[in-house]
GROMACS .gro file of C-alpha atoms in nm:
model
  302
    1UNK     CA    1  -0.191  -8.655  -9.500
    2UNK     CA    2  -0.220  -8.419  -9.829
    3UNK     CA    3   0.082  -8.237  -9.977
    4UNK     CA    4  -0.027  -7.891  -9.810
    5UNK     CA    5  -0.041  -8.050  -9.486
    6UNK     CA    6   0.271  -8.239  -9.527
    7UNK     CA    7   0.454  -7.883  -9.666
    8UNK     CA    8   0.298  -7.649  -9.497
    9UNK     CA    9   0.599  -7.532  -9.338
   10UNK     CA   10   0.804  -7.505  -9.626
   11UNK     CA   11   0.487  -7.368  -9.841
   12UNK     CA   12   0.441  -7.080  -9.574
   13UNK     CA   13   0.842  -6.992  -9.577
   14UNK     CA   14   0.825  -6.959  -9.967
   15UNK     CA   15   0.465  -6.712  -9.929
   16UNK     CA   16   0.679  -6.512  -9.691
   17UNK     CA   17   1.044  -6.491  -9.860
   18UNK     CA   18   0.819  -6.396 -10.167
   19UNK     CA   19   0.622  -6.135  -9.991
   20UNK     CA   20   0.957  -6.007  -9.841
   21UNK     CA   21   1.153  -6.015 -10.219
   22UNK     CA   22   0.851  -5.818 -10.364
   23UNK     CA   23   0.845  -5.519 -10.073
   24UNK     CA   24   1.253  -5.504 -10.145
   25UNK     CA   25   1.167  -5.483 -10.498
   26UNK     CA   26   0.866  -5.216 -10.452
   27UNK     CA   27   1.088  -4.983 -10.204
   28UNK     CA   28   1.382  -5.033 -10.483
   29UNK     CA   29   1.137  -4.915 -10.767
   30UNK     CA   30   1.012  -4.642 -10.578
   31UNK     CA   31   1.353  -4.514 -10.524
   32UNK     CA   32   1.524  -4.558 -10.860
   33UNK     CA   33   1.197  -4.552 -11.100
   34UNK     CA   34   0.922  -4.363 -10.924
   35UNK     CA   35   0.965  -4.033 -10.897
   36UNK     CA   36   0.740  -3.767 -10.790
   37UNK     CA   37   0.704  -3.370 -10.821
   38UNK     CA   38   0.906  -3.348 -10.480
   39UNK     CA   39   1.200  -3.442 -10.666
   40UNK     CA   40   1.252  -3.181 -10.889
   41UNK     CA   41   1.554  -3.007 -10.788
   42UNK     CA   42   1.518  -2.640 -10.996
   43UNK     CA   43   1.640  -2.279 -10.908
   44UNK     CA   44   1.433  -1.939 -11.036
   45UNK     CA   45   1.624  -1.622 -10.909
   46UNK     CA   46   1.526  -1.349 -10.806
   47UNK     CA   47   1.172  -1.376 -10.697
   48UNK     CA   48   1.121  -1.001 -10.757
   49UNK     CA   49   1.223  -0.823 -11.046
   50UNK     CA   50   1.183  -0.508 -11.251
   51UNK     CA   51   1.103  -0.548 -11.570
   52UNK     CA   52   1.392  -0.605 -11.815
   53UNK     CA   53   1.611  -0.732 -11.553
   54UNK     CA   54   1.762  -1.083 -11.567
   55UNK     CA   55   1.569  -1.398 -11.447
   56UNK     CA   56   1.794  -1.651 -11.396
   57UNK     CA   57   1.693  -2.049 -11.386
   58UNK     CA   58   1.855  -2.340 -11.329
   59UNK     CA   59   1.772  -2.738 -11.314
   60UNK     CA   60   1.993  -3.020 -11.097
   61UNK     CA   61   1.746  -3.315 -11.135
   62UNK     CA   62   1.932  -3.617 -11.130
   63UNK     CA   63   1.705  -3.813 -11.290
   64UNK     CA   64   1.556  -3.623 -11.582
   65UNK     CA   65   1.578  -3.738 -11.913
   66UNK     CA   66   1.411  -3.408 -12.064
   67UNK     CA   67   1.285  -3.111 -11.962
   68UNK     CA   68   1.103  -2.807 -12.010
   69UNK     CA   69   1.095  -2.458 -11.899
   70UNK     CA   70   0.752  -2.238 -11.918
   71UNK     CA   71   0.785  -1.869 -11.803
   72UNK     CA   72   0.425  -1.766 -11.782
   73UNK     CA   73   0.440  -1.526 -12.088
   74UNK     CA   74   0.473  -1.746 -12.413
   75UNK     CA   75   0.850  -1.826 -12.325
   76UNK     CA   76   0.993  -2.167 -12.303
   77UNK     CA   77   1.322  -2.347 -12.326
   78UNK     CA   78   1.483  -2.653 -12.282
   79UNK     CA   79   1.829  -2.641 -12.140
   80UNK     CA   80   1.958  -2.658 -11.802
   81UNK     CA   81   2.003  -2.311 -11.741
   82UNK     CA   82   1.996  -1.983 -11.845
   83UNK     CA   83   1.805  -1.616 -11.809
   84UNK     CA   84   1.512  -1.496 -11.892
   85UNK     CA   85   1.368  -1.148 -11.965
   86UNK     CA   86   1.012  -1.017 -11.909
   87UNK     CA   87   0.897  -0.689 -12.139
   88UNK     CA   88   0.591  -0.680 -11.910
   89UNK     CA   89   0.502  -0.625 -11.533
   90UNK     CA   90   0.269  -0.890 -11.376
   91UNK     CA   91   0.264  -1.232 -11.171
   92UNK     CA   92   0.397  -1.515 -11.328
   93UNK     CA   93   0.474  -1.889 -11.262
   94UNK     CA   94   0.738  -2.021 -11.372
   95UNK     CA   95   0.661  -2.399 -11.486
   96UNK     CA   96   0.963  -2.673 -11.459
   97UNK     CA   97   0.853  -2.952 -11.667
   98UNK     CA   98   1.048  -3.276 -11.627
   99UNK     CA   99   0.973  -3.635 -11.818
  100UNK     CA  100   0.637  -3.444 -11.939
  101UNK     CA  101   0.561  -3.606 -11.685
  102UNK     CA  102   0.640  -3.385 -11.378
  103UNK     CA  103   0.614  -2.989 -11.276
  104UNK     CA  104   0.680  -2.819 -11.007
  105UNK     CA  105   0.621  -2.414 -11.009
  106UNK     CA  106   0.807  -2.084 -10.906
  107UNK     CA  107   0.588  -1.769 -10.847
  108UNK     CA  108   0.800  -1.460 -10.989
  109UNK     CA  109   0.666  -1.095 -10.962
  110UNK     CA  110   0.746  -0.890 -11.236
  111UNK     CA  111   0.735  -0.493 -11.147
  112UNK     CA  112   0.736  -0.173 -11.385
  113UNK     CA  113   0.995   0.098 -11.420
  114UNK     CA  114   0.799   0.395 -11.309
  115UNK     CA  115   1.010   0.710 -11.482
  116UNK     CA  116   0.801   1.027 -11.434
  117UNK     CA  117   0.732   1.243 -11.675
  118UNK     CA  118   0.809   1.613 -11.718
  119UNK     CA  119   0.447   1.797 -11.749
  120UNK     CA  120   0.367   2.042 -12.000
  121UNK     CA  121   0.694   1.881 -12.271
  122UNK     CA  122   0.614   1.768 -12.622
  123UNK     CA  123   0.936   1.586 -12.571
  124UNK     CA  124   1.045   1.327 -12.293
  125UNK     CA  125   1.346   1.472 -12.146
  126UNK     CA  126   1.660   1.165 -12.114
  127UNK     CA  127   1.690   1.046 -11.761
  128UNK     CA  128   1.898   0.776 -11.601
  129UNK     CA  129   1.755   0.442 -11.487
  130UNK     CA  130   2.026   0.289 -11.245
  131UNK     CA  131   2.022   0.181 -10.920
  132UNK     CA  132   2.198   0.455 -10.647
  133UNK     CA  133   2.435   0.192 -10.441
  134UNK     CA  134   2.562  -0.099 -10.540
  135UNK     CA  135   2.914  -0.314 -10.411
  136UNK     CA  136   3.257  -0.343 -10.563
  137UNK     CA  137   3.248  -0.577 -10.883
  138UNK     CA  138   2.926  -0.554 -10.980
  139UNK     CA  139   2.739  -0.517 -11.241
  140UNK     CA  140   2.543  -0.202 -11.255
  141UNK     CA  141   2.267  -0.161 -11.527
  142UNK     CA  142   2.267   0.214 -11.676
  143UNK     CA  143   1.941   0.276 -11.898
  144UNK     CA  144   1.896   0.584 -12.068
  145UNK     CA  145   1.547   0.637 -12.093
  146UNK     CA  146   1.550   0.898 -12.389
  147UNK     CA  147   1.412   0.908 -12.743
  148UNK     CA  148   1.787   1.028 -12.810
  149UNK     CA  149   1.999   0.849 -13.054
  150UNK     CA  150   2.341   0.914 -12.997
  151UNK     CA  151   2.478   0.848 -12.630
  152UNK     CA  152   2.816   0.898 -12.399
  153UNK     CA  153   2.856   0.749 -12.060
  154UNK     CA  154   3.123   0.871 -11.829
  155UNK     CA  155   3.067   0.656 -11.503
  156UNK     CA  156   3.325   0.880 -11.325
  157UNK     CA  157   3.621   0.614 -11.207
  158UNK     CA  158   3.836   0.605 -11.502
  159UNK     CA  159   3.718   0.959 -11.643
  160UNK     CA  160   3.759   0.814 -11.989
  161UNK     CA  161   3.430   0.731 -12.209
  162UNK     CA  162   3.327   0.417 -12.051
  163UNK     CA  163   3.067   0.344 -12.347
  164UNK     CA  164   2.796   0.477 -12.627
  165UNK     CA  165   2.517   0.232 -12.603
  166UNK     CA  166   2.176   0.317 -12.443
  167UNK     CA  167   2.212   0.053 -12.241
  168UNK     CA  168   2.543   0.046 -12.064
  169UNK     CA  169   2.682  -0.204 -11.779
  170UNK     CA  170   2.953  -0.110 -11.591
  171UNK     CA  171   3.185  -0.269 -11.278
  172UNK     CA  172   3.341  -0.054 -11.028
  173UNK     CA  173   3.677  -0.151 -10.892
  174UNK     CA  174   3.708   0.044 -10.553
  175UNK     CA  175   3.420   0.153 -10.308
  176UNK     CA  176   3.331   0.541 -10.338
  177UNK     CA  177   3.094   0.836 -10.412
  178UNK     CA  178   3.111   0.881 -10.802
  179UNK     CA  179   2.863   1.116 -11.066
  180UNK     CA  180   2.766   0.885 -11.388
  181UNK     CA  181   2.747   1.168 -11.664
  182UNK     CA  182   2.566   1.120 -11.977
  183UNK     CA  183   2.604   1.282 -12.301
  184UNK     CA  184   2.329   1.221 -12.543
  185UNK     CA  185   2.216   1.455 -12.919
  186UNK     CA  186   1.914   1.608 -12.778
  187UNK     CA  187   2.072   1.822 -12.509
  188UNK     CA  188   2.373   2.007 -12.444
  189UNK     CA  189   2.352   2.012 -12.092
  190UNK     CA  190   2.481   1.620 -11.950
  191UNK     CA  191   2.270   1.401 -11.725
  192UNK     CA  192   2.391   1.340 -11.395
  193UNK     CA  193   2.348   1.047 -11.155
  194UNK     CA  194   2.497   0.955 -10.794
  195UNK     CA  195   2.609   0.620 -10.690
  196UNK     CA  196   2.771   0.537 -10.392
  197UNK     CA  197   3.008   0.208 -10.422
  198UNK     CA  198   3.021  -0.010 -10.123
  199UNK     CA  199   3.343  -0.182 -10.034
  200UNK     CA  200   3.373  -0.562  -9.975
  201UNK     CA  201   3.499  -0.695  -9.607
  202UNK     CA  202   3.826  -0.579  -9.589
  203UNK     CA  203   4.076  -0.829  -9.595
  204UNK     CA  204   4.198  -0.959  -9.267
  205UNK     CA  205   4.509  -0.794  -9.116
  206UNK     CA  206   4.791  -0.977  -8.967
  207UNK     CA  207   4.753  -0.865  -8.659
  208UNK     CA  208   4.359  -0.986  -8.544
  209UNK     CA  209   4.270  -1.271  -8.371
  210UNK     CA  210   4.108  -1.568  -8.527
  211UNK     CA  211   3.824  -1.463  -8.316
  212UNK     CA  212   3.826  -1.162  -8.384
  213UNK     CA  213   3.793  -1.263  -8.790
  214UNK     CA  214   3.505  -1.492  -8.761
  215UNK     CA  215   3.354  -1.258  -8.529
  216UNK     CA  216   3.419  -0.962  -8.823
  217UNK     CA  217   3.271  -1.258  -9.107
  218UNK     CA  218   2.958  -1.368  -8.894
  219UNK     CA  219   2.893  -0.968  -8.855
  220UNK     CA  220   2.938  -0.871  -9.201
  221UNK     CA  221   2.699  -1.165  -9.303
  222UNK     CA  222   2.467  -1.003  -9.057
  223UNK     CA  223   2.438  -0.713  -9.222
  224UNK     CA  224   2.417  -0.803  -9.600
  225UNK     CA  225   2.124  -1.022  -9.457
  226UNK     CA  226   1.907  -0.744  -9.260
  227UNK     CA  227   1.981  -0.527  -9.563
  228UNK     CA  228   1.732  -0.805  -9.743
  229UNK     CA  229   1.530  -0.793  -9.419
  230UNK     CA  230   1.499  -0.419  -9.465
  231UNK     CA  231   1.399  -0.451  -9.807
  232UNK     CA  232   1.707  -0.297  -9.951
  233UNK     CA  233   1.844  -0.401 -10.317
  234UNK     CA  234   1.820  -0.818 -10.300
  235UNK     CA  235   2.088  -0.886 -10.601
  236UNK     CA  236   2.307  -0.649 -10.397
  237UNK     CA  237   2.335  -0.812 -10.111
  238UNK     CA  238   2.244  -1.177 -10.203
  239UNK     CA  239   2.484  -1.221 -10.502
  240UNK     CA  240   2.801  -1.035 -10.268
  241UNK     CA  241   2.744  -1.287  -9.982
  242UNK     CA  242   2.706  -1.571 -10.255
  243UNK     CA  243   3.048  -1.464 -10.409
  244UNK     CA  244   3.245  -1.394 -10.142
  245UNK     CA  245   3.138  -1.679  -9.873
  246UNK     CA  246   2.930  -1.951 -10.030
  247UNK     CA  247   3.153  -2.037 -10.315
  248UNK     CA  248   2.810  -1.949 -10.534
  249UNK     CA  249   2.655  -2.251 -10.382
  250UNK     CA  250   2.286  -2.170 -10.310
  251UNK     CA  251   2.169  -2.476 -10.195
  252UNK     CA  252   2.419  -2.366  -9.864
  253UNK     CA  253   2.259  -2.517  -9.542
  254UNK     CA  254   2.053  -2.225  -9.325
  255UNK     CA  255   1.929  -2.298  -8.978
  256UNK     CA  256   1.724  -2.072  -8.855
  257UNK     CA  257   1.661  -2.051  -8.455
  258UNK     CA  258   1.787  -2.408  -8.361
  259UNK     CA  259   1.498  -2.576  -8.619
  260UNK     CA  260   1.440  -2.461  -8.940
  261UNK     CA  261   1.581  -2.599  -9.169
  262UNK     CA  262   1.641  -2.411  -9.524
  263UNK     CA  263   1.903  -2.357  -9.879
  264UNK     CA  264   2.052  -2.027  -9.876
  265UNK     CA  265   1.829  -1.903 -10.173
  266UNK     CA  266   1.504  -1.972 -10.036
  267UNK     CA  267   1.602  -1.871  -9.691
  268UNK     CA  268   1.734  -1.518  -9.857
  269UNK     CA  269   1.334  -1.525 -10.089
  270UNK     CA  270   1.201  -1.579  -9.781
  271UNK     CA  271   1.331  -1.313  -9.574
  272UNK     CA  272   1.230  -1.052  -9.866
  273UNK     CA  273   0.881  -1.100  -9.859
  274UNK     CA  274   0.848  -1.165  -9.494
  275UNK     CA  275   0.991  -0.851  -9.340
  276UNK     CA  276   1.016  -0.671  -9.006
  277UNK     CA  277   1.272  -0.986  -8.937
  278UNK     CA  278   1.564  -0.848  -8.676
  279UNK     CA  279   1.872  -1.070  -8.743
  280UNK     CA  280   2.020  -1.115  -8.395
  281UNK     CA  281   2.332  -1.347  -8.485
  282UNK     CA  282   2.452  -1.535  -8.733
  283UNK     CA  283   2.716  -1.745  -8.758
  284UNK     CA  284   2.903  -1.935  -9.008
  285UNK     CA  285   3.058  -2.284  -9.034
  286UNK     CA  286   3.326  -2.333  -9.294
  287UNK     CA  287   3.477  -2.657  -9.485
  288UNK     CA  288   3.774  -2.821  -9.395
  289UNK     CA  289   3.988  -2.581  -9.623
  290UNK     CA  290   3.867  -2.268  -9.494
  291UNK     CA  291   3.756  -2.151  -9.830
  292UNK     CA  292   3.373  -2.201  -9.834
  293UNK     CA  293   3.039  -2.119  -9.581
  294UNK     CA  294   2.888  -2.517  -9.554
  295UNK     CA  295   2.667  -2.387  -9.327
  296UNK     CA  296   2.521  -2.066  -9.167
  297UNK     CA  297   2.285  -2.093  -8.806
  298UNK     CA  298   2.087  -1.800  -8.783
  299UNK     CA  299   1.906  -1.623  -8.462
  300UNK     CA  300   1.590  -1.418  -8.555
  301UNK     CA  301   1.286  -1.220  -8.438
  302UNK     CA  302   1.013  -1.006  -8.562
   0.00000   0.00000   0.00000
């Protein structure tokens, strides 16, 4: 009897346990070393933008040792996060470049400001670029769109002079119907804007029900989120329900119909470029404190 014969037990135990440490080692490599473009964990906000406005970005991949942003226009930066301006409208991709090694890509659509122009005038007459309803604390972007040098804003809450750059950002403190007034050198007459100020959910009063509360949250989510549906401002309505019930976590949990599974940001891209969605319900789950959405289950229809 030869030694294989007389080991061949033992001989096909060791080929095994060997085979077995290897696949332990492979699945172990494959989940600590190997990476693919699947793991990239990166945020690029808002899809849609005008031009000038703020792009924000942001990367949370655990395992990168360096990495690289590309904006489509000659742009690039290496940090973690930050914003981005565009000086031109278009369709860009956004590039996330981790290792050198691994990309993963965010389409962003860049739109003009469209400002029309007086006919039959040597001279372009100032007008205001703002938006005409925004919500309590934020920020609203006031362009002057003049070849003026010299500028005044009133934004009618404090009825002081609220600034004198051309390009003025201001925060309104309680909801309302106010007239932004603008001074500038090249006219005596002022120019005049309307905004309308939308109140947050008003805080809860003693007296209502818990039901009654969650029932008055779930609804107010409802509408911020058909107002994106609808097409209506998306910073508006994304960034109030971000503040005020995700704890400005994006990556909140969305179900959609008992299925889907989505983060609150793409769920809230999604929903702006696929409209006609009805939002039937929604309700949300909070943590154990009461103090943050974890979760938000969502009926919808077209």
């Amino acid at each position: 009897m030869n030694y294989f014969e007389k080991n061949k037990k033992n001989i096909i135990i060791g080929v095994i346990a060997t085979l077995l440490i290897a696949a332990l080692v492979a699945l172990w490599l494959q989940k600590k070393v190997i990476h693919s473009n699947d793991d990239i964990v990166g945020l690029v906000y808002p899809s849609t933008l005008m031009v000038g406005d703020t792009l924000s970005f942001e990367d949370k991949t655990q395992f990168a040792k360096s990495k690289r942003w590309s904006f489509g226009d000659g742009g690039t930066s290496d940090k973690n996060s930050g914003i981005h301006f565009y000086n031109k409208p278009g369709y860009y991709q956004v590039t996330l470049i981790i290792d050198n090694k691994y990309s993963k890509s965010f389409p962003v659509m860049v739109r003009s400001r469209e400002v029309a122009k007086p006919k039959d005038t040597a001279k372009i007459r100032t007008v205001i670029d703002a938006q005409s309803q925004a919500m309590v604390f934020e920020n609203v972007q006031f362009r002057a769109v003049s070849e003026a040098k010299q500028f005044t804003w009133k934004f009618g809450e404090t009825g002081n002079i609220d600034s004198k750059e051309k390009f003025a950002t201001y925060s309104y403190k309680k909801p309302g119907d106010y007239v932004v007034t603008l001074f500038t050198d090249e006219s005596i007459e002022p120019i005049l804007h309307h905004i309308k100020i939308l109140p947050g959910y008003d805080a809860l009063q003693e007296d209502v029900t818990v039901e009654d509360a969650y029932a008055k949250m779930d609804n107010d989510f409802k509408y911020h989120l058909q107002q994106i549906a609808n097409g209506s401002n998306f910073n508006t309505h994304y960034n109030f329900l971000l503040r005020k019930y995700l704890c400005n976590n994006e990556n909140t949990v969305v179900k959609v119909n008992d299925s889907k599974v989505n983060n609150f940001y793409m769920y809230c891209a999604g929903l702006q470029f696929d409209k006609n969605n009805v939002i039937q319900t929604v309700k949300v789950n909070f943590d154990d404190a009461q103090s943050c959405v974890t979760k938000v289950d969502i009926t919808q229809s077209k």
